[in-house]
Amino acid sequence: METPGNKRVEAISFDLDNTLVRYERSPGDVLQATFDKHGFEPIFSVEQYYARYDEFAETCDSMNELRSECFAALASENGHESQLGRDIAKAFSNERDQSNVELLSAADRILETLSREYRLAIVTNGAQDAQQQKISAVNLERWIETVVIAGHDTPPKPSPGPFRRVTRSLNAAPATTVHVGDSLETDIAGATAAGLDSVWISEDAPTREFDPTYRVDSLGDLYPSPWSREPEK
């Protein structure tokens, strides 16, 4: 019988943003720079943008379209003309460089090590053009076999759809695939719904609502892998 300490794993999928890569300038910094540089009133917060991102990612074909529609809606909801939101979105796009990302600490070491033993994939929400630019900017193709950008061909995480697609693409069973991510609400919930074990990267304790199979403090703690360690007694 398999136990958490000797589980057979053949494939690993990873979330992208804040799991493998991060912007060298955060979206909050870029939004504030956009307001400051162009003299715009700060009519919405980056937290409001985050809250609506996945909603617009489902219906928009590009990052520029996503941002334009999202910012227009936020402007209108905050009592301004929707065109002002579109103007801010255009200025934000000029300020933001999607390729201006970097690998998180230990990512190259961990991916290089794990790729020798497992088939690796990415499952990420977002606009296809933006996510692909990030992947290419840090050459994740060195280690990653399959990328699923959820929100177009499949519903976004936490739907089980993108996780099922990645296991089919890797020719791996859900029971022998593990998903790694930093979000309980999207990564852990979606992986669990698709029948995958999960690794939550966080120094916090999980909530009762979401129950990751494993928890590690940082990406660097993925090796030795938690599913191969002897269970604590």
XYZ file of N, CA and C in Angstrom:
699
model
N 0.841 -1.190 0.000
C 0.000 0.000 0.000
C 0.881 1.247 0.000
N 0.483 2.241 -0.845
C 1.261 3.477 -0.891
C 0.914 4.367 0.293
N 1.894 5.048 0.793
C 1.696 6.019 1.860
C 2.186 7.360 1.368
N 1.876 8.475 2.075
C 2.389 9.767 1.634
C 3.896 9.802 1.482
N 4.602 8.878 2.108
C 6.052 8.887 2.021
C 6.629 8.045 0.902
N 5.760 7.267 0.178
C 6.323 6.463 -0.916
C 5.405 6.455 -2.127
N 4.660 7.510 -2.322
C 3.718 7.599 -3.428
C 4.457 7.570 -4.762
N 3.926 6.827 -5.719
C 4.484 6.822 -7.070
C 3.994 8.063 -7.806
N 4.911 8.877 -8.278
C 4.601 10.092 -9.041
C 5.362 10.030 -10.357
N 4.676 10.327 -11.458
C 5.336 10.345 -12.763
C 5.327 11.716 -13.420
N 4.476 12.639 -12.950
C 4.394 13.954 -13.587
C 4.085 15.021 -12.540
N 4.577 16.221 -12.808
C 4.336 17.366 -11.919
C 3.901 18.545 -12.769
N 2.798 19.171 -12.386
C 2.404 20.428 -13.023
C 2.633 21.570 -12.033
N 2.977 22.718 -12.588
C 3.270 23.893 -11.774
C 2.365 25.052 -12.176
N 1.933 25.813 -11.208
C 1.416 27.147 -11.455
C 2.584 27.995 -11.970
N 2.278 29.137 -12.605
C 3.347 29.982 -13.156
C 3.652 31.177 -12.268
N 2.688 32.103 -12.152
C 2.939 33.371 -11.466
C 3.099 33.174 -9.969
N 4.207 33.669 -9.454
C 4.541 33.607 -8.024
C 4.785 32.187 -7.516
N 4.844 31.245 -8.455
C 5.281 29.890 -8.136
C 6.618 29.612 -8.798
N 6.708 29.914 -10.098
C 7.971 29.771 -10.826
C 8.593 31.118 -11.190
N 7.756 32.107 -11.527
C 8.275 33.410 -11.948
C 7.570 34.533 -11.199
N 8.198 35.705 -11.227
C 7.576 36.907 -10.681
C 8.018 38.098 -11.526
N 7.164 39.108 -11.547
C 7.528 40.337 -12.231
C 8.671 41.022 -11.483
N 9.580 41.629 -12.251
C 10.615 42.433 -11.614
C 10.018 43.717 -11.037
N 8.917 44.192 -11.640
C 8.085 45.246 -11.043
C 6.692 44.679 -10.858
N 6.138 44.787 -9.669
C 4.829 44.218 -9.402
C 3.752 44.988 -10.161
N 2.591 44.360 -10.440
C 1.489 45.082 -11.070
C 1.080 46.327 -10.289
N 1.169 46.264 -8.963
C 0.842 47.440 -8.161
C 1.785 48.594 -8.429
N 3.075 48.283 -8.563
C 4.053 49.322 -8.875
C 3.812 49.917 -10.256
N 3.480 49.055 -11.218
C 3.235 49.541 -12.581
C 1.971 50.394 -12.627
N 0.939 49.977 -11.908
C -0.304 50.760 -11.890
C -0.056 52.128 -11.273
N 0.678 52.179 -10.171
C 0.963 53.470 -9.541
C 1.813 54.341 -10.452
N 2.790 53.747 -11.140
C 3.611 54.509 -12.079
C 2.769 55.049 -13.220
N 1.794 54.279 -13.646
C 0.893 54.722 -14.716
C 0.076 55.927 -14.269
N -0.499 55.843 -13.074
C -1.256 56.982 -12.540
C -0.361 58.219 -12.439
N 0.830 58.040 -11.889
C 1.729 59.176 -11.652
C 2.226 59.791 -12.957
N 2.685 58.966 -13.863
C 3.313 59.460 -15.093
C 2.320 60.203 -15.984
N 1.070 59.754 -15.998
C 0.090 60.317 -16.921
C -0.919 61.234 -16.231
N -0.739 61.456 -14.955
C -1.620 62.370 -14.243
C -3.019 61.852 -14.042
N -3.186 60.542 -14.032
C -4.504 59.967 -13.806
C -4.819 59.942 -12.315
N -6.097 60.154 -11.995
C -6.556 59.944 -10.622
C -6.543 58.439 -10.353
N -6.061 57.998 -9.191
C -6.066 56.561 -8.882
C -7.485 56.079 -8.575
N -8.219 55.727 -9.620
C -9.658 55.476 -9.486
C -9.988 54.044 -9.087
N -8.988 53.159 -9.080
C -9.197 51.811 -8.566
C -7.854 51.276 -8.085
N -7.901 50.233 -7.288
C -6.685 49.671 -6.690
C -6.253 48.422 -7.447
N -5.007 48.031 -7.246
C -4.528 46.818 -7.881
C -5.260 45.600 -7.335
N -5.731 45.677 -6.082
C -6.498 44.563 -5.511
C -7.817 44.371 -6.253
N -8.442 45.480 -6.663
C -9.671 45.372 -7.454
C -9.389 44.743 -8.815
N -8.258 45.087 -9.399
C -7.836 44.482 -10.665
C -7.629 42.985 -10.488
N -6.910 42.590 -9.446
C -6.694 41.172 -9.181
C -8.018 40.418 -9.048
N -8.965 41.026 -8.349
C -10.229 40.358 -8.063
C -11.035 40.071 -9.329
N -10.838 40.879 -10.375
C -11.619 40.710 -11.599
C -10.830 40.051 -12.729
N -9.547 39.797 -12.515
C -8.668 39.337 -13.592
C -9.178 38.062 -14.258
N -9.460 37.027 -13.477
C -9.854 35.750 -14.061
C -11.165 35.857 -14.818
N -12.061 36.697 -14.338
C -13.351 36.905 -15.006
C -13.137 37.369 -16.450
N -12.263 38.337 -16.640
C -12.026 38.865 -17.979
C -11.086 37.979 -18.787
N -10.242 37.217 -18.118
C -9.359 36.290 -18.830
C -10.153 35.233 -19.580
N -11.348 34.901 -19.085
C -12.184 33.896 -19.737
C -12.721 34.368 -21.087
N -12.882 35.681 -21.261
C -13.578 36.186 -22.440
C -12.694 36.993 -23.392
N -11.487 37.317 -22.986
C -10.621 38.173 -23.797
C -9.490 37.358 -24.414
N -9.114 37.711 -25.626
C -8.123 36.942 -26.364
C -6.696 37.418 -26.164
N -6.512 38.609 -25.622
C -5.164 39.128 -25.430
C -5.094 39.884 -24.110
N -3.860 40.117 -23.662
C -3.667 40.849 -22.418
C -4.148 42.286 -22.551
N -3.908 42.916 -23.689
C -4.346 44.297 -23.869
C -5.871 44.409 -23.833
N -6.530 43.444 -24.471
C -7.997 43.445 -24.443
C -8.507 43.194 -23.028
N -7.912 42.239 -22.343
C -8.319 41.936 -20.968
C -8.229 43.179 -20.096
N -7.077 43.842 -20.178
C -6.864 45.003 -19.318
C -7.814 46.140 -19.685
N -8.040 46.346 -20.977
C -8.928 47.413 -21.412
C -10.351 47.190 -20.904
N -10.852 45.968 -21.055
C -12.216 45.670 -20.611
C -12.334 45.720 -19.089
N -11.331 45.180 -18.417
C -11.351 45.162 -16.953
C -11.274 46.579 -16.383
N -10.340 47.377 -16.881
C -10.177 48.734 -16.373
C -11.394 49.594 -16.690
N -12.010 49.378 -17.846
C -13.229 50.118 -18.185
C -14.345 49.787 -17.193
N -14.485 48.512 -16.862
C -15.512 48.105 -15.903
C -15.231 48.682 -14.518
N -13.972 48.654 -14.094
C -13.626 49.195 -12.780
C -13.863 50.698 -12.717
N -13.533 51.415 -13.804
C -13.780 52.858 -13.836
C -15.263 53.140 -13.695
N -16.078 52.428 -14.460
C -17.523 52.638 -14.421
C -18.099 52.334 -13.044
N -17.647 51.252 -12.446
C -18.146 50.863 -11.123
C -17.737 51.857 -10.043
N -16.668 52.588 -10.288
C -16.207 53.581 -9.312
C -16.642 54.999 -9.672
N -17.654 55.105 -10.560
C -18.272 56.394 -10.829
C -17.603 57.246 -11.891
N -16.824 56.619 -12.791
C -16.126 57.362 -13.837
C -16.535 56.831 -15.211
N -16.203 57.567 -16.251
C -16.461 57.107 -17.604
C -15.613 55.877 -17.906
N -16.228 54.914 -18.582
C -15.484 53.703 -18.910
C -14.282 53.995 -19.812
N -14.374 55.068 -20.616
C -13.264 55.419 -21.501
C -12.020 55.790 -20.706
N -12.208 56.378 -19.528
C -11.058 56.692 -18.691
C -10.319 55.412 -18.323
N -11.059 54.364 -18.013
C -10.428 53.081 -17.714
C -9.656 52.543 -18.898
N -10.197 52.716 -20.099
C -9.496 52.246 -21.304
C -8.214 53.051 -21.534
N -8.277 54.347 -21.246
C -7.078 55.184 -21.393
C -5.996 54.755 -20.407
N -6.413 54.429 -19.187
C -5.453 53.957 -18.180
C -4.866 52.618 -18.613
N -5.711 51.751 -19.171
C -5.236 50.445 -19.628
C -4.191 50.589 -20.723
N -4.412 51.509 -21.653
C -3.443 51.712 -22.724
C -2.109 52.211 -22.171
N -2.184 53.156 -21.226
C -0.958 53.672 -20.617
C -0.256 52.584 -19.795
N -1.043 51.752 -19.107
C -0.476 50.647 -18.323
C 0.257 49.684 -19.249
N -0.348 49.369 -20.405
C 0.274 48.438 -21.344
C 1.604 48.969 -21.857
N 1.677 50.286 -22.050
C 2.933 50.889 -22.482
C 3.985 50.847 -21.377
N 3.528 50.862 -20.138
C 4.439 50.855 -18.991
C 4.915 49.432 -18.648
N 4.033 48.454 -18.889
C 4.314 47.069 -18.514
C 5.009 46.325 -19.653
N 6.044 45.580 -19.310
C 6.705 44.678 -20.243
C 6.501 43.262 -19.719
N 5.699 42.463 -20.424
C 5.379 41.124 -19.937
C 6.613 40.221 -19.850
N 7.641 40.565 -20.596
C 8.846 39.738 -20.539
C 9.776 40.140 -19.401
N 9.404 41.170 -18.654
C 10.245 41.656 -17.566
C 9.971 40.840 -16.293
N 10.279 39.541 -16.396
C 10.060 38.623 -15.280
C 11.369 37.913 -14.968
N 11.408 37.307 -13.811
C 12.574 36.539 -13.391
C 12.126 35.259 -12.719
N 12.950 34.239 -12.803
C 12.683 33.000 -12.085
C 12.788 33.246 -10.587
N 11.934 32.607 -9.826
C 12.065 32.670 -8.381
C 13.331 31.950 -7.946
N 13.805 32.326 -6.788
C 14.996 31.703 -6.229
C 14.834 30.190 -6.194
N 15.837 29.484 -6.650
C 15.915 28.012 -6.656
C 15.115 27.374 -7.775
N 14.375 28.159 -8.578
C 13.535 27.556 -9.610
C 14.353 26.776 -10.623
N 15.463 27.344 -11.089
C 16.261 26.637 -12.096
C 16.837 25.343 -11.543
N 17.315 25.380 -10.304
C 17.873 24.173 -9.678
C 16.812 23.098 -9.501
N 15.649 23.496 -9.008
C 14.564 22.544 -8.752
C 14.041 21.954 -10.053
N 13.807 22.792 -11.061
C 13.273 22.291 -12.327
C 14.275 21.381 -13.030
N 15.533 21.754 -12.994
C 16.561 20.915 -13.606
C 16.619 19.552 -12.920
N 16.550 19.548 -11.603
C 16.616 18.292 -10.847
C 15.380 17.439 -11.086
N 14.192 18.042 -10.973
C 12.959 17.277 -11.108
C 12.743 16.778 -12.528
N 13.220 17.538 -13.526
C 13.007 17.140 -14.916
C 13.753 15.854 -15.266
N 14.738 15.491 -14.475
C 15.467 14.242 -14.725
C 14.656 13.018 -14.313
N 13.655 13.241 -13.465
C 12.892 12.107 -12.920
C 11.414 12.154 -13.299
N 10.878 13.349 -13.538
C 9.443 13.502 -13.785
C 9.197 14.269 -15.083
N 8.012 14.081 -15.650
C 7.549 14.913 -16.761
C 6.919 16.158 -16.157
N 7.277 17.328 -16.682
C 6.868 18.587 -16.067
C 5.955 19.386 -16.992
N 5.015 20.107 -16.383
C 4.056 20.919 -17.128
C 3.735 22.180 -16.348
N 3.068 23.110 -17.024
C 2.562 24.333 -16.392
C 1.061 24.399 -16.611
N 0.334 24.742 -15.555
C -1.098 25.036 -15.638
C -1.296 26.421 -15.041
N -1.658 27.388 -15.875
C -1.753 28.770 -15.416
C -3.010 29.435 -15.943
N -3.590 30.305 -15.161
C -4.667 31.180 -15.627
C -4.057 32.425 -16.260
N -4.783 33.031 -17.203
C -4.317 34.305 -17.739
C -4.486 34.416 -19.236
N -4.135 35.575 -19.759
C -4.168 35.807 -21.203
C -3.044 35.028 -21.867
N -3.344 34.394 -22.991
C -2.371 33.523 -23.633
C -1.093 34.256 -24.014
N -1.229 35.452 -24.587
C -0.024 36.140 -25.055
C 0.883 36.525 -23.892
N 0.288 37.028 -22.808
C 1.093 37.457 -21.662
C 1.785 36.278 -20.999
N 1.050 35.186 -20.785
C 1.642 34.040 -20.101
C 2.736 33.404 -20.943
N 2.528 33.339 -22.258
C 3.547 32.749 -23.109
C 4.808 33.608 -23.141
N 4.640 34.931 -23.114
C 5.813 35.813 -23.074
C 6.646 35.576 -21.821
N 5.970 35.393 -20.689
C 6.698 35.133 -19.444
C 7.467 33.814 -19.528
N 6.809 32.783 -20.031
C 7.444 31.468 -20.140
C 8.675 31.542 -21.025
N 8.536 32.232 -22.154
C 9.657 32.339 -23.091
C 10.781 33.213 -22.540
N 10.418 34.253 -21.777
C 11.430 35.195 -21.283
C 12.461 34.518 -20.394
N 12.044 33.510 -19.646
C 12.975 32.818 -18.753
C 13.292 31.404 -19.243
N 12.883 31.105 -20.493
C 13.228 29.843 -21.151
C 12.791 28.628 -20.341
N 11.543 28.666 -19.879
C 11.031 27.518 -19.137
C 10.883 26.284 -20.015
N 10.878 26.463 -21.326
C 10.782 25.324 -22.240
C 11.951 24.355 -22.067
N 13.022 24.794 -21.399
C 14.151 23.885 -21.124
C 13.696 22.663 -20.338
N 12.696 22.851 -19.502
C 12.274 21.779 -18.603
C 10.818 21.363 -18.790
N 9.999 22.243 -19.338
C 8.556 22.039 -19.373
C 8.124 21.409 -20.694
N 7.383 20.308 -20.607
C 6.905 19.621 -21.809
C 5.589 20.178 -22.330
N 4.706 20.566 -21.423
C 3.343 20.956 -21.794
C 2.925 22.191 -21.005
N 2.230 23.107 -21.688
C 1.688 24.298 -21.043
C 0.191 24.360 -21.313
N -0.597 24.503 -20.267
C -2.033 24.738 -20.386
C -2.317 26.122 -19.830
N -2.742 27.033 -20.704
C -3.120 28.381 -20.280
C -4.634 28.401 -20.190
N -5.130 28.287 -18.974
C -6.562 28.112 -18.749
C -7.310 29.435 -18.886
N -8.539 29.326 -19.345
C -9.381 30.505 -19.509
C -9.916 30.639 -20.911
N -9.357 29.880 -21.851
C -9.823 29.920 -23.231
C -10.298 28.538 -23.667
N -9.354 27.621 -23.871
C -9.725 26.269 -24.279
C -10.357 25.482 -23.135
N -10.033 25.849 -21.933
C -10.646 25.234 -20.755
C -11.064 26.363 -19.809
N -11.997 26.100 -18.900
C -12.294 27.103 -17.876
C -11.059 27.335 -17.006
N -10.961 28.492 -16.356
C -9.796 28.761 -15.510
C -9.809 27.924 -14.240
N -8.637 27.760 -13.669
C -8.579 27.190 -12.320
C -9.456 28.044 -11.403
N -10.214 27.447 -10.496
C -10.103 26.089 -9.947
C -10.926 25.014 -10.656
N -11.406 25.256 -11.870
C -12.050 24.175 -12.608
C -11.070 23.011 -12.745
N -11.571 21.779 -12.684
C -10.670 20.634 -12.895
C -10.251 20.480 -14.354
N -10.908 21.217 -15.278
C -10.641 21.055 -16.701
C -9.189 21.197 -17.115
N -8.491 22.277 -16.724
C -7.096 22.409 -17.148
C -6.175 21.337 -16.580
N -6.482 20.826 -15.403
C -5.664 19.761 -14.813
C -5.880 18.446 -15.556
N -7.129 18.199 -15.963
C -7.403 16.990 -16.745
C -6.733 17.071 -18.112
N -6.720 18.272 -18.687
C -6.075 18.432 -19.982
C -4.567 18.160 -19.880
N -3.943 18.646 -18.819
C -2.485 18.471 -18.725
C -2.119 17.009 -18.483
N -2.923 16.278 -17.725
C -2.603 14.863 -17.522
C -2.773 14.083 -18.818
N -3.805 14.430 -19.611
C -3.962 13.763 -20.911
C -2.779 14.067 -21.824
N -2.341 15.309 -21.817
C -1.228 15.710 -22.675
C 0.065 14.997 -22.293
N 0.260 14.787 -21.001
C 1.462 14.114 -20.514
C 1.329 12.594 -20.518
N 0.124 12.123 -20.888
C -0.143 10.684 -20.837
C 0.121 10.137 -19.435
N -0.348 10.896 -18.452
C -0.162 10.525 -17.042
C -1.523 10.413 -16.365
N -1.611 9.579 -15.383
C -2.854 9.434 -14.626
C -2.939 10.513 -13.557
N -4.156 11.008 -13.264
C -4.287 11.972 -12.161
C -3.686 11.453 -10.858
N -3.838 10.174 -10.606
C -3.355 9.600 -9.347
C -1.841 9.630 -9.225
N -1.136 9.768 -10.365
C 0.328 9.796 -10.312
C 0.872 11.166 -10.737
N 0.015 12.177 -10.699
C 0.420 13.548 -11.029
C 0.218 14.434 -9.812
N 1.158 15.327 -9.580
C 1.100 16.270 -8.463
C 1.120 17.685 -9.030
N 0.271 18.560 -8.486
C 0.278 19.966 -8.904
C 0.868 20.818 -7.791
N 1.714 21.771 -8.189
C 2.405 22.661 -7.254
C 1.951 24.091 -7.511
N 1.514 24.794 -6.462
C 1.093 26.179 -6.640
C 1.021 26.930 -5.335
N 0.786 28.242 -5.443
C 0.789 29.094 -4.256
C -0.605 29.517 -3.821
N -1.653 29.094 -4.553
C -3.007 29.536 -4.235
C -3.869 28.368 -3.781
N -4.404 28.476 -2.583
C -5.346 27.463 -2.108
C -6.610 27.454 -2.957
N -7.104 28.659 -3.312
C -8.391 28.792 -3.972
C -8.380 28.297 -5.406
N -7.261 28.447 -6.122
C -7.219 28.029 -7.520
C -6.393 26.764 -7.709
N -5.160 26.751 -7.229
C -4.287 25.605 -7.451
C -4.714 24.375 -6.661
N -4.867 24.536 -5.372
C -5.154 23.374 -4.520
C -6.577 22.874 -4.745
N -7.534 23.791 -4.795
C -8.923 23.389 -5.006
C -9.098 22.714 -6.364
N -8.493 23.289 -7.413
C -8.641 22.712 -8.744
C -7.974 21.368 -8.886
N -6.758 21.246 -8.363
C -6.048 19.972 -8.435
C -6.810 18.877 -7.699
N -7.318 19.214 -6.524
C -8.078 18.242 -5.730
C -9.316 17.788 -6.480
N -10.022 18.742 -7.107
C -11.233 18.404 -7.860
C -10.936 17.484 -9.036
N -9.715 17.577 -9.588
C -9.333 16.748 -10.733
C -8.705 15.419 -10.311
N -8.576 15.184 -9.021
C -8.016 13.927 -8.537
C -6.517 13.899 -8.411
N -5.866 15.091 -8.445
C -4.416 15.182 -8.290
C -4.061 15.457 -6.833
N -2.943 14.942 -6.397
C -2.368 15.419 -5.155
C -1.805 16.818 -5.397
N -1.567 17.553 -4.324
C -1.149 18.943 -4.479
C -0.072 19.303 -3.468
N 0.745 20.284 -3.875
C 1.749 20.858 -2.975
C 1.480 22.353 -2.913
N 1.207 22.843 -1.724
C 0.964 24.272 -1.521
C 2.249 24.924 -1.033
N 2.708 25.954 -1.756
C 3.909 26.682 -1.349
C 3.488 27.877 -0.501
N 3.706 27.775 0.767
C 3.329 28.844 1.693
C 3.916 28.548 3.055
N 4.215 29.607 3.795
C 4.655 29.429 5.171
C 3.474 29.411 6.135
N 2.273 29.639 5.608
C 1.068 29.669 6.438
C 0.464 28.281 6.582
N -0.436 28.156 7.542
C -1.191 26.918 7.698
C -2.411 26.971 6.788
N -2.795 25.851 6.157
C -3.982 25.863 5.303
C -5.256 26.077 6.102
N -6.300 26.532 5.419
C -7.593 26.707 6.053
C -8.345 25.385 6.060
N -9.423 25.333 6.797
C -10.219 24.108 6.834
C -10.881 23.827 5.487
N -11.139 24.877 4.719
C -11.850 24.717 3.450
C -10.997 24.035 2.395
N -9.685 24.242 2.449
C -8.787 23.685 1.441
C -7.729 22.835 2.134
N -7.487 21.671 1.573
C -6.593 20.727 2.250
C -5.549 20.193 1.271
N -4.415 20.894 1.114
C -3.366 20.385 0.225
C -2.796 19.075 0.762
N -2.332 18.246 -0.158
C -1.717 16.981 0.252
C -0.422 17.235 1.002
N 0.342 18.218 0.512
C 1.623 18.574 1.121
C 1.725 20.096 1.186
N 2.568 20.572 2.108
C 2.862 22.006 2.185
C 4.362 22.165 2.348
N 4.937 23.104 1.583
C 6.356 23.426 1.738
C 6.480 24.939 1.888
N 7.525 25.359 2.546
C 7.711 26.790 2.777
C 8.085 27.543 1.509
N 8.858 26.897 0.625
C 9.346 27.583 -0.567
C 9.570 26.571 -1.677
N 9.752 27.081 -2.893
C 9.989 26.210 -4.036
C 11.219 25.342 -3.828
N 12.233 25.878 -3.168
C 13.449 25.124 -2.926
C 13.256 23.888 -2.074
N 12.121 23.820 -1.365
C 11.846 22.664 -0.514
C 11.202 21.508 -1.279
N 11.086 21.653 -2.598
C 10.488 20.575 -3.391
C 11.453 19.413 -3.633
N 12.707 19.597 -3.278
C 13.643 18.482 -3.405
C 14.487 18.386 -2.141
N 14.520 17.208 -1.480
C 13.798 16.006 -1.886
C 12.285 16.208 -1.835
N 11.596 15.583 -2.755
C 10.158 15.820 -2.921
C 9.379 15.321 -1.706
N 8.334 16.065 -1.330
C 7.590 15.678 -0.115
C 6.922 14.319 -0.225
N 6.565 13.903 -1.443
C 5.908 12.597 -1.580
C 6.890 11.434 -1.477
N 8.187 11.715 -1.546
C 9.189 10.647 -1.438
C 9.799 10.553 -0.053
N 9.442 11.513 0.807
C 10.025 11.497 2.151
C 9.296 10.505 3.042
N 10.002 10.011 4.007
C 9.366 9.145 4.973
C 8.358 9.951 5.798
N 7.144 9.432 5.979
C 6.166 10.164 6.793
C 6.639 10.358 8.221
N 6.291 11.511 8.768
C 6.669 11.757 10.152
C 5.896 10.869 11.095
N 6.572 10.422 12.152
C 5.934 9.520 13.126
C 5.590 10.281 14.382
